[in-house]
Structures are given as structure tokens and as C-alpha cells.
C-alpha positions as YAML, in Angstrom:
chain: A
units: angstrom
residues:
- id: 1
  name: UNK
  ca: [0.00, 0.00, 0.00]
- id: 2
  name: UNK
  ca: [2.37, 3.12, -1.39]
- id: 3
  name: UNK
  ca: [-0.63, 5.54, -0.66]
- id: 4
  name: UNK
  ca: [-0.01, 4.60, 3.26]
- id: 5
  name: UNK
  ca: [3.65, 4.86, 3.55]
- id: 6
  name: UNK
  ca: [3.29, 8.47, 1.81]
- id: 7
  name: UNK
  ca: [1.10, 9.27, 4.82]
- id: 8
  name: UNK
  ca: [2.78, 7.98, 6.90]
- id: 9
  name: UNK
  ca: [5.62, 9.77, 5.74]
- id: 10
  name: UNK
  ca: [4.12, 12.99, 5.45]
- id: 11
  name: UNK
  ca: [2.71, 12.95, 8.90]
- id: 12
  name: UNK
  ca: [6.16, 12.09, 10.28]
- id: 13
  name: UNK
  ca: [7.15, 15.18, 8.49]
- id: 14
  name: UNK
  ca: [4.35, 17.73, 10.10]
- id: 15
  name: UNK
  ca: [5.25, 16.24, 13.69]
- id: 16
  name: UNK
  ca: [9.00, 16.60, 12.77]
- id: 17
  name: UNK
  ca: [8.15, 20.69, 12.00]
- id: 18
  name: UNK
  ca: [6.11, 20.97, 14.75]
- id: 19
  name: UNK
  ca: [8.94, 19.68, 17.17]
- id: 20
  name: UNK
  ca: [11.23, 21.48, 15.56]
- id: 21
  name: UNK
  ca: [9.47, 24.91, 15.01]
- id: 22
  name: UNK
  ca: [8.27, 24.50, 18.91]
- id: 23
  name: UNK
  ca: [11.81, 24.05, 20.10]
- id: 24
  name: UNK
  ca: [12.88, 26.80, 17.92]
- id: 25
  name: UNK
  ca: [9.93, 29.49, 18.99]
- id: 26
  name: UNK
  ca: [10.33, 28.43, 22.52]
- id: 27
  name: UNK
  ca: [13.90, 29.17, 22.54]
- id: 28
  name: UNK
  ca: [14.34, 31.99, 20.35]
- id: 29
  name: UNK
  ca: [11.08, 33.43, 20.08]
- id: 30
  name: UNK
  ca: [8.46, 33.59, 17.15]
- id: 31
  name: UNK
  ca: [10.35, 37.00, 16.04]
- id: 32
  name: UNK
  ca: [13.70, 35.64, 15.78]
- id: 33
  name: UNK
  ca: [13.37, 32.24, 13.95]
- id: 34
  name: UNK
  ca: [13.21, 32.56, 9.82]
- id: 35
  name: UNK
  ca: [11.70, 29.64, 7.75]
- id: 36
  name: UNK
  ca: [14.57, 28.65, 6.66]
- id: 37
  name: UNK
  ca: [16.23, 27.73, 10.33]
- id: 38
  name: UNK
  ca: [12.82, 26.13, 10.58]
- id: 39
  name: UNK
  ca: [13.33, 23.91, 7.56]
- id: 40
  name: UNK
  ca: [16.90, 23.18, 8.05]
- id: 41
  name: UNK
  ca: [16.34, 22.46, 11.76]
- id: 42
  name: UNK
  ca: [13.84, 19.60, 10.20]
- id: 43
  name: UNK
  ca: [15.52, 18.48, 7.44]
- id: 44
  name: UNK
  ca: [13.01, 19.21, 5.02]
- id: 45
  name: UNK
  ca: [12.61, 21.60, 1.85]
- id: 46
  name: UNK
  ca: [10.44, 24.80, 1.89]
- id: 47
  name: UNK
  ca: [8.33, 23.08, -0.21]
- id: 48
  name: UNK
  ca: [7.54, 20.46, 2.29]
- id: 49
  name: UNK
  ca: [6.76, 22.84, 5.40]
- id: 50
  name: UNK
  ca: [4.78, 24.83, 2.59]
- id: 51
  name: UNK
  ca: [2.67, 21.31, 2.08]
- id: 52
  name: UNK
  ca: [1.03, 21.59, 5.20]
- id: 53
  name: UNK
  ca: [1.30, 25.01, 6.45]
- id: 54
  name: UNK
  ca: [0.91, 28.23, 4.73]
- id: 55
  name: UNK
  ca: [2.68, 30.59, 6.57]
- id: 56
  name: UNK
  ca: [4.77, 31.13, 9.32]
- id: 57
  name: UNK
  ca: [2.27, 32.05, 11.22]
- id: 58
  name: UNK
  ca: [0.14, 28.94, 10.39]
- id: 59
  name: UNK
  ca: [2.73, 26.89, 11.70]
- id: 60
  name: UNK
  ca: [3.09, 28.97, 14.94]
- id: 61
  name: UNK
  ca: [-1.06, 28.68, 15.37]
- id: 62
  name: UNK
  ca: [-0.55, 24.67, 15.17]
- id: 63
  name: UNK
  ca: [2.49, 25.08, 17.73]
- id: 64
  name: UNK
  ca: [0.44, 27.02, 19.93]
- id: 65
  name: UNK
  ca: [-2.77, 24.26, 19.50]
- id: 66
  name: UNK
  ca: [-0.25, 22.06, 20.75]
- id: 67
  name: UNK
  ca: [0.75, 23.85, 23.58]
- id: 68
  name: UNK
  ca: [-2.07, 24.46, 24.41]
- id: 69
  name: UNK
  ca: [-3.74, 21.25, 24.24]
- id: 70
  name: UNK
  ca: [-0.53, 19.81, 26.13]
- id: 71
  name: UNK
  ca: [-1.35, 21.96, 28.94]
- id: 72
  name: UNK
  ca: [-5.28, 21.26, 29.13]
- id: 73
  name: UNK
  ca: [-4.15, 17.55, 29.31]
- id: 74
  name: UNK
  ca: [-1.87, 18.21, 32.34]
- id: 75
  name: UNK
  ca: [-4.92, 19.91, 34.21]
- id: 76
  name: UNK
  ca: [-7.24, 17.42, 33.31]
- id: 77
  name: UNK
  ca: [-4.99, 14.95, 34.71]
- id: 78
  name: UNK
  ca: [-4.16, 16.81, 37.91]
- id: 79
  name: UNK
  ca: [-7.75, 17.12, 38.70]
- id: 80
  name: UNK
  ca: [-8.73, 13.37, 37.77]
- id: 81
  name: UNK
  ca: [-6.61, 12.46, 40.48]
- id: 82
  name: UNK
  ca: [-8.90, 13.44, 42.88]
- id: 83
  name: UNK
  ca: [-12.18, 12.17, 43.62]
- id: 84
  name: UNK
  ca: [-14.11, 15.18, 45.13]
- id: 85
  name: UNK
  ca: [-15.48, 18.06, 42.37]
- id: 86
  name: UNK
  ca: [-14.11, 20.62, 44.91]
- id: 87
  name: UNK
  ca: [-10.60, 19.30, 44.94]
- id: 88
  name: UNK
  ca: [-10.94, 18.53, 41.45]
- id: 89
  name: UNK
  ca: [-11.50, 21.59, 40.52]
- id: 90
  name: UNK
  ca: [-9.07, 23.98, 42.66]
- id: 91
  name: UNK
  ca: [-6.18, 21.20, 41.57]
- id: 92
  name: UNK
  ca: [-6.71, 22.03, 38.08]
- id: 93
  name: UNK
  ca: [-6.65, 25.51, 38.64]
- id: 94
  name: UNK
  ca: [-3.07, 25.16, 40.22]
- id: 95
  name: UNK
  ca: [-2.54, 23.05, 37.96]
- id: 96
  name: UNK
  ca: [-3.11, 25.75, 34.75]
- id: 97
  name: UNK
  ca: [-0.73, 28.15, 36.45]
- id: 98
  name: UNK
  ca: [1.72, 25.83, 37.58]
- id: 99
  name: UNK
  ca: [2.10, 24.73, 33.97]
- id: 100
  name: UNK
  ca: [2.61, 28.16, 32.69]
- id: 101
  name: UNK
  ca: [5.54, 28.18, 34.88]
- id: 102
  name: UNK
  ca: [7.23, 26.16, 31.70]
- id: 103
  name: UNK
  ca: [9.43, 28.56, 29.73]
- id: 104
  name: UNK
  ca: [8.34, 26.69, 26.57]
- id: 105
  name: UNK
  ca: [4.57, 27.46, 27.55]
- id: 106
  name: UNK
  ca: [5.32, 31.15, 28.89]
- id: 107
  name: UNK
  ca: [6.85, 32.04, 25.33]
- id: 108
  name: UNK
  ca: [4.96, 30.25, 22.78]
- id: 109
  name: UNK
  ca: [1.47, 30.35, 24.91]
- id: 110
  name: UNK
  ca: [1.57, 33.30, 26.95]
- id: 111
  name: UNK
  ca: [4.27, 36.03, 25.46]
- id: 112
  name: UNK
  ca: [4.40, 35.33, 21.61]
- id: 113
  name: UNK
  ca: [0.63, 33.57, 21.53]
- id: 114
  name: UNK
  ca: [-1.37, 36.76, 21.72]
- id: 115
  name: UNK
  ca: [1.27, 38.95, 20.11]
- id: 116
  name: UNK
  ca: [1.55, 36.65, 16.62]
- id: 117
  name: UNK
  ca: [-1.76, 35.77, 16.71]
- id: 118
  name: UNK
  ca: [-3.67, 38.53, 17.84]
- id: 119
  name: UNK
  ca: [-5.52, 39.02, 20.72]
- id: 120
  name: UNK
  ca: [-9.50, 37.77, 19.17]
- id: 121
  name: UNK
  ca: [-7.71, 34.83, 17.66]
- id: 122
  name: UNK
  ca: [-5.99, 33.77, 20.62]
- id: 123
  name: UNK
  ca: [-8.68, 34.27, 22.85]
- id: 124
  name: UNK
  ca: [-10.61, 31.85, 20.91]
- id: 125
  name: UNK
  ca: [-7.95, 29.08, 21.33]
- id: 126
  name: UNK
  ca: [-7.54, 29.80, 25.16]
- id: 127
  name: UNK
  ca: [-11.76, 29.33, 24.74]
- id: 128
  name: UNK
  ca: [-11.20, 26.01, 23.21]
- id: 129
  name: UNK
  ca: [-8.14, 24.64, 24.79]
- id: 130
  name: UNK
  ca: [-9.20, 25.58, 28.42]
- id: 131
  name: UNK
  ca: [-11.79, 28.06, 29.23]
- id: 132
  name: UNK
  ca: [-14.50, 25.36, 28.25]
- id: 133
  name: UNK
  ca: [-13.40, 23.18, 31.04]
- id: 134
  name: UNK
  ca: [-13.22, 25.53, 33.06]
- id: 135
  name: UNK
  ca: [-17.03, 26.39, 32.20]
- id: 136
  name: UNK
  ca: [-17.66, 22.98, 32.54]
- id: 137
  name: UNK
  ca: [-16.11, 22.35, 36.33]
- id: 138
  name: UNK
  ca: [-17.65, 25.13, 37.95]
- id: 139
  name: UNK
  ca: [-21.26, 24.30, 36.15]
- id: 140
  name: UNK
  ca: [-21.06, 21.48, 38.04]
- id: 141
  name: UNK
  ca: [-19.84, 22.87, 41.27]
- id: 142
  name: UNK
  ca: [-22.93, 25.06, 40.65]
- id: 143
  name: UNK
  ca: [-25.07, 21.94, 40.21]
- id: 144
  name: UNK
  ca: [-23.72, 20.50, 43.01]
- id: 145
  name: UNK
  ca: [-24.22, 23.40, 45.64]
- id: 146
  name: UNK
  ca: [-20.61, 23.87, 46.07]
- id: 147
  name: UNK
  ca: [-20.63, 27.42, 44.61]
- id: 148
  name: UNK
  ca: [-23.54, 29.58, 44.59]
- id: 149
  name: UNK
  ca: [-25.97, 29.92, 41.87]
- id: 150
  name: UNK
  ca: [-25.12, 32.59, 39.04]
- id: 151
  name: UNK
  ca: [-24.27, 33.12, 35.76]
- id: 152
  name: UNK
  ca: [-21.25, 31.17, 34.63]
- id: 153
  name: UNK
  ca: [-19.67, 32.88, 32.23]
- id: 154
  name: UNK
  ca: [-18.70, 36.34, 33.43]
- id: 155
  name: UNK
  ca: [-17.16, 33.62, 36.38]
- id: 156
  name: UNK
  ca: [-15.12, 32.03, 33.53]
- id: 157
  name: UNK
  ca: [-14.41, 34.82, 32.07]
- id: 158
  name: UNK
  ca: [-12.97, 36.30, 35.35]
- id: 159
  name: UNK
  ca: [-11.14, 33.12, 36.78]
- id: 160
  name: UNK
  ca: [-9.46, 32.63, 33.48]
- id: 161
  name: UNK
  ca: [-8.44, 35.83, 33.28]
- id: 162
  name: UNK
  ca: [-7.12, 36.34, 36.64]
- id: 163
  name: UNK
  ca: [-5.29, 32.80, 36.12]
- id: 164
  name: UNK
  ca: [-3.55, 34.11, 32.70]
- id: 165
  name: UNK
  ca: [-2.37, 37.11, 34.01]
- id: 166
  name: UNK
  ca: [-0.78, 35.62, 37.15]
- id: 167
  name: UNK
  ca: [0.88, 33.33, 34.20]
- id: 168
  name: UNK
  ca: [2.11, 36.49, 32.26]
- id: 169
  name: UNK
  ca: [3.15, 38.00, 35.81]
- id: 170
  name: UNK
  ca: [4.95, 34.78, 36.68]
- id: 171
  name: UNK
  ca: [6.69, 34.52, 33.29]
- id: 172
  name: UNK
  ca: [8.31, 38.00, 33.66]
- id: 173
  name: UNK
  ca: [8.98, 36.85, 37.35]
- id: 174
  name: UNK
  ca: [12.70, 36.00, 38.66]
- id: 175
  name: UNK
  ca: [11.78, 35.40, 42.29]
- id: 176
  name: UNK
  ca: [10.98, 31.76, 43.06]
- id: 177
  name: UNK
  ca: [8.25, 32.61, 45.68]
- id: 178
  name: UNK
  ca: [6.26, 34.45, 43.66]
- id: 179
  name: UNK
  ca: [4.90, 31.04, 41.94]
- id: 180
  name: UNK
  ca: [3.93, 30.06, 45.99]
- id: 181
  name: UNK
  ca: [2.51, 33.18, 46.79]
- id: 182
  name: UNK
  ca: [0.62, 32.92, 43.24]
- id: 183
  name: UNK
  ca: [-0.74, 29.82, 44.30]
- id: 184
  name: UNK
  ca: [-1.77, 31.12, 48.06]
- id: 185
  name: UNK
  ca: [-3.73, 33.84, 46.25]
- id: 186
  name: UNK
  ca: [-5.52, 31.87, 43.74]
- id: 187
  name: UNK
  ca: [-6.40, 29.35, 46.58]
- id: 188
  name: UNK
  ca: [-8.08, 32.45, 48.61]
- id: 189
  name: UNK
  ca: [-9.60, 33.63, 45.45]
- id: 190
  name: UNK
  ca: [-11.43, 29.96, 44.37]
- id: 191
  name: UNK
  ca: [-12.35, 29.30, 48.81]
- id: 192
  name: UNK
  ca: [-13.92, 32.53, 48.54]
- id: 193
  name: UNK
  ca: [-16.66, 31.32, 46.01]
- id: 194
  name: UNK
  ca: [-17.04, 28.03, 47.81]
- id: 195
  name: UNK
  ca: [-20.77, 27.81, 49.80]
- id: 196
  name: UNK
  ca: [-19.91, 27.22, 53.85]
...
């Protein structure tokens, strides 16, 4: 069968850019990293890279999905380890900022995401990648009388917020603490909603 070893062979080829380009963005920066660095880092042509992305920026956006999906895996496992919603939920949470403590993350999903991307477009992948979980977990903390009834997503909208800009704040951060003290606050913050 020729037609699977070609597609075989050209999906080997997108993960080989993608690993590439991601090591390259997260170490350099979007900016600072040509196509052709890209390409040679891969061993490919221009014409290959050009086969499944269009752009430079296309192949930053798929980076970024990656990232980003890499990170909503790491939550979702961090809160599966628990068995009650509550803890669940306030894991994951530490989880999402704890993970932004990754330099590769803090470049390609925090610094360079909105920057490349532009702020509507990355907004919309945060949305998809984590914000909908995030919906989703305190829906049923709702449900489950653990936080008061109310509208869920200006709540979303508010925690997510508050949990990517402690992840900017941390990136720019030197001081080791400041990731502890991070967490202290955002443990206050997510108590404070919970029903006594």
C-alpha cells in the first residue's frame, strides 16, 4: 500500500516541523526564527513545510494548539486524580498556572501567543483549549451546591483571566516565591466562592 507509507511519511514530516518549530519558537522566540532555520532544523525543503502550512504564522497557530492542548491535558490529569469536584476543581486551577511556569509554555502560549496571533484569535484558542473546562467544572460545582448559583460565564471569564495574568506575571517573574505566593492567592480567590 504506497498511498499509506506516503502518509505515513508525510505525517512524520508535520510532527518533525512541529517539534522542531516549537523548540525553535520556545527558545528563540516567534520574532527571531526565519523559515529557513525552521526547515533546516527539520531536514526538510520549503516546499515540504509549505505542504502543510501556509505561513509562518500557520505553523506557529498549530504550535500554539499544541501547547495548548498539552497543557489542558496536564490539568485534566491533575484534577482526575482526585475524587471530590471541589478538589478537582481547585487542583486544576493550580494546575493551569503551575504549567505556565514552563518557559516553553510562557513564550509560545503566553508572550508570543497573543502577540503573533492577535488578541480575538488567541482568545478563541484559550476558549477552546481551556476556558470550556473551566465552564464545565464550575457548572457542576454550581449543580452540586458547592458554589452559589449565578451566571457562569462572566465567572469564567474572570477566573481565566485572573489565572492568565498571574501566568504572564509569573513569566516575567525571577523570584521563586512568587509562583507560591501565586498559588496562596488563587487558593483564597477559588475558597472565597465556595458555599460554607
Amino acid at each position: 500500500m504506497p498511498n499509506d507509507g506516503r502518509a505515513r511519511q508525510r505525517e512524520q514530516t508535520r510532527r518533525t516541523l512541529l517539534r522542531e518549530s516549537r523548540r525553535l519558537f520556545a527558545t528563540q522566540g516567534y520574532g527571531a526564527v526565519g523559515l529557513s532555520e525552521i526547515v533546516r532544523a527539520a531536514g526538510v525543503t520549503k516546499g515540504a513545510l509549505y505542504h502543510h502550512f501556509d505561513s509562518k504564522a500557520a505553523l506557529f497557530r498549530a504550535v500554539l494548539e499544541e501547547v495548548q492542548q498539552q497543557v489542558a491535558r496536564t490539568v485534566a490529569a491533575t484534577a482526575e486524580a482526585h475524587d471530590d469536584p471541589w478538589t478537582q476543581f481547585t487542583a486544576g486551577c493550580q494546575a493551569f498556572l503551575t504549567a505556565g511556569t514552563d518557559p516553553d509554555v510562557q513564550r509560545i502560549m503566553l508572550v508570543d501567543g497573543p502577540s503573533v496571533l492577535g488578541w480575538n484569535e488567541w482568545r478563541a484558542l484559550d476558549e477552546a483549549a481551556s476556558a470550556r473546562h473551566l465552564a464545565e467544572a464550575l457548572t457542576a460545582l454550581i449543580e452540586g451546591g458547592m458554589i452559589a448559583p449565578q451566571p457562569v460565564a462572566p465567572l469564567t471569564h474572570l477566573l481565566s483571566g485572573a489565572m492568565n495574568e498571574a501566568a504572564l506575571w509569573l513569566a516575567g517573574s525571577a523570584n521563586p516565591e512568587d509562583l507560591t505566593d501565586a498559588r496562596a492567592a488563587l487558593s483564597r480567590i477559588l475558597e472565597a466562592l465556595r458555599v460554607r
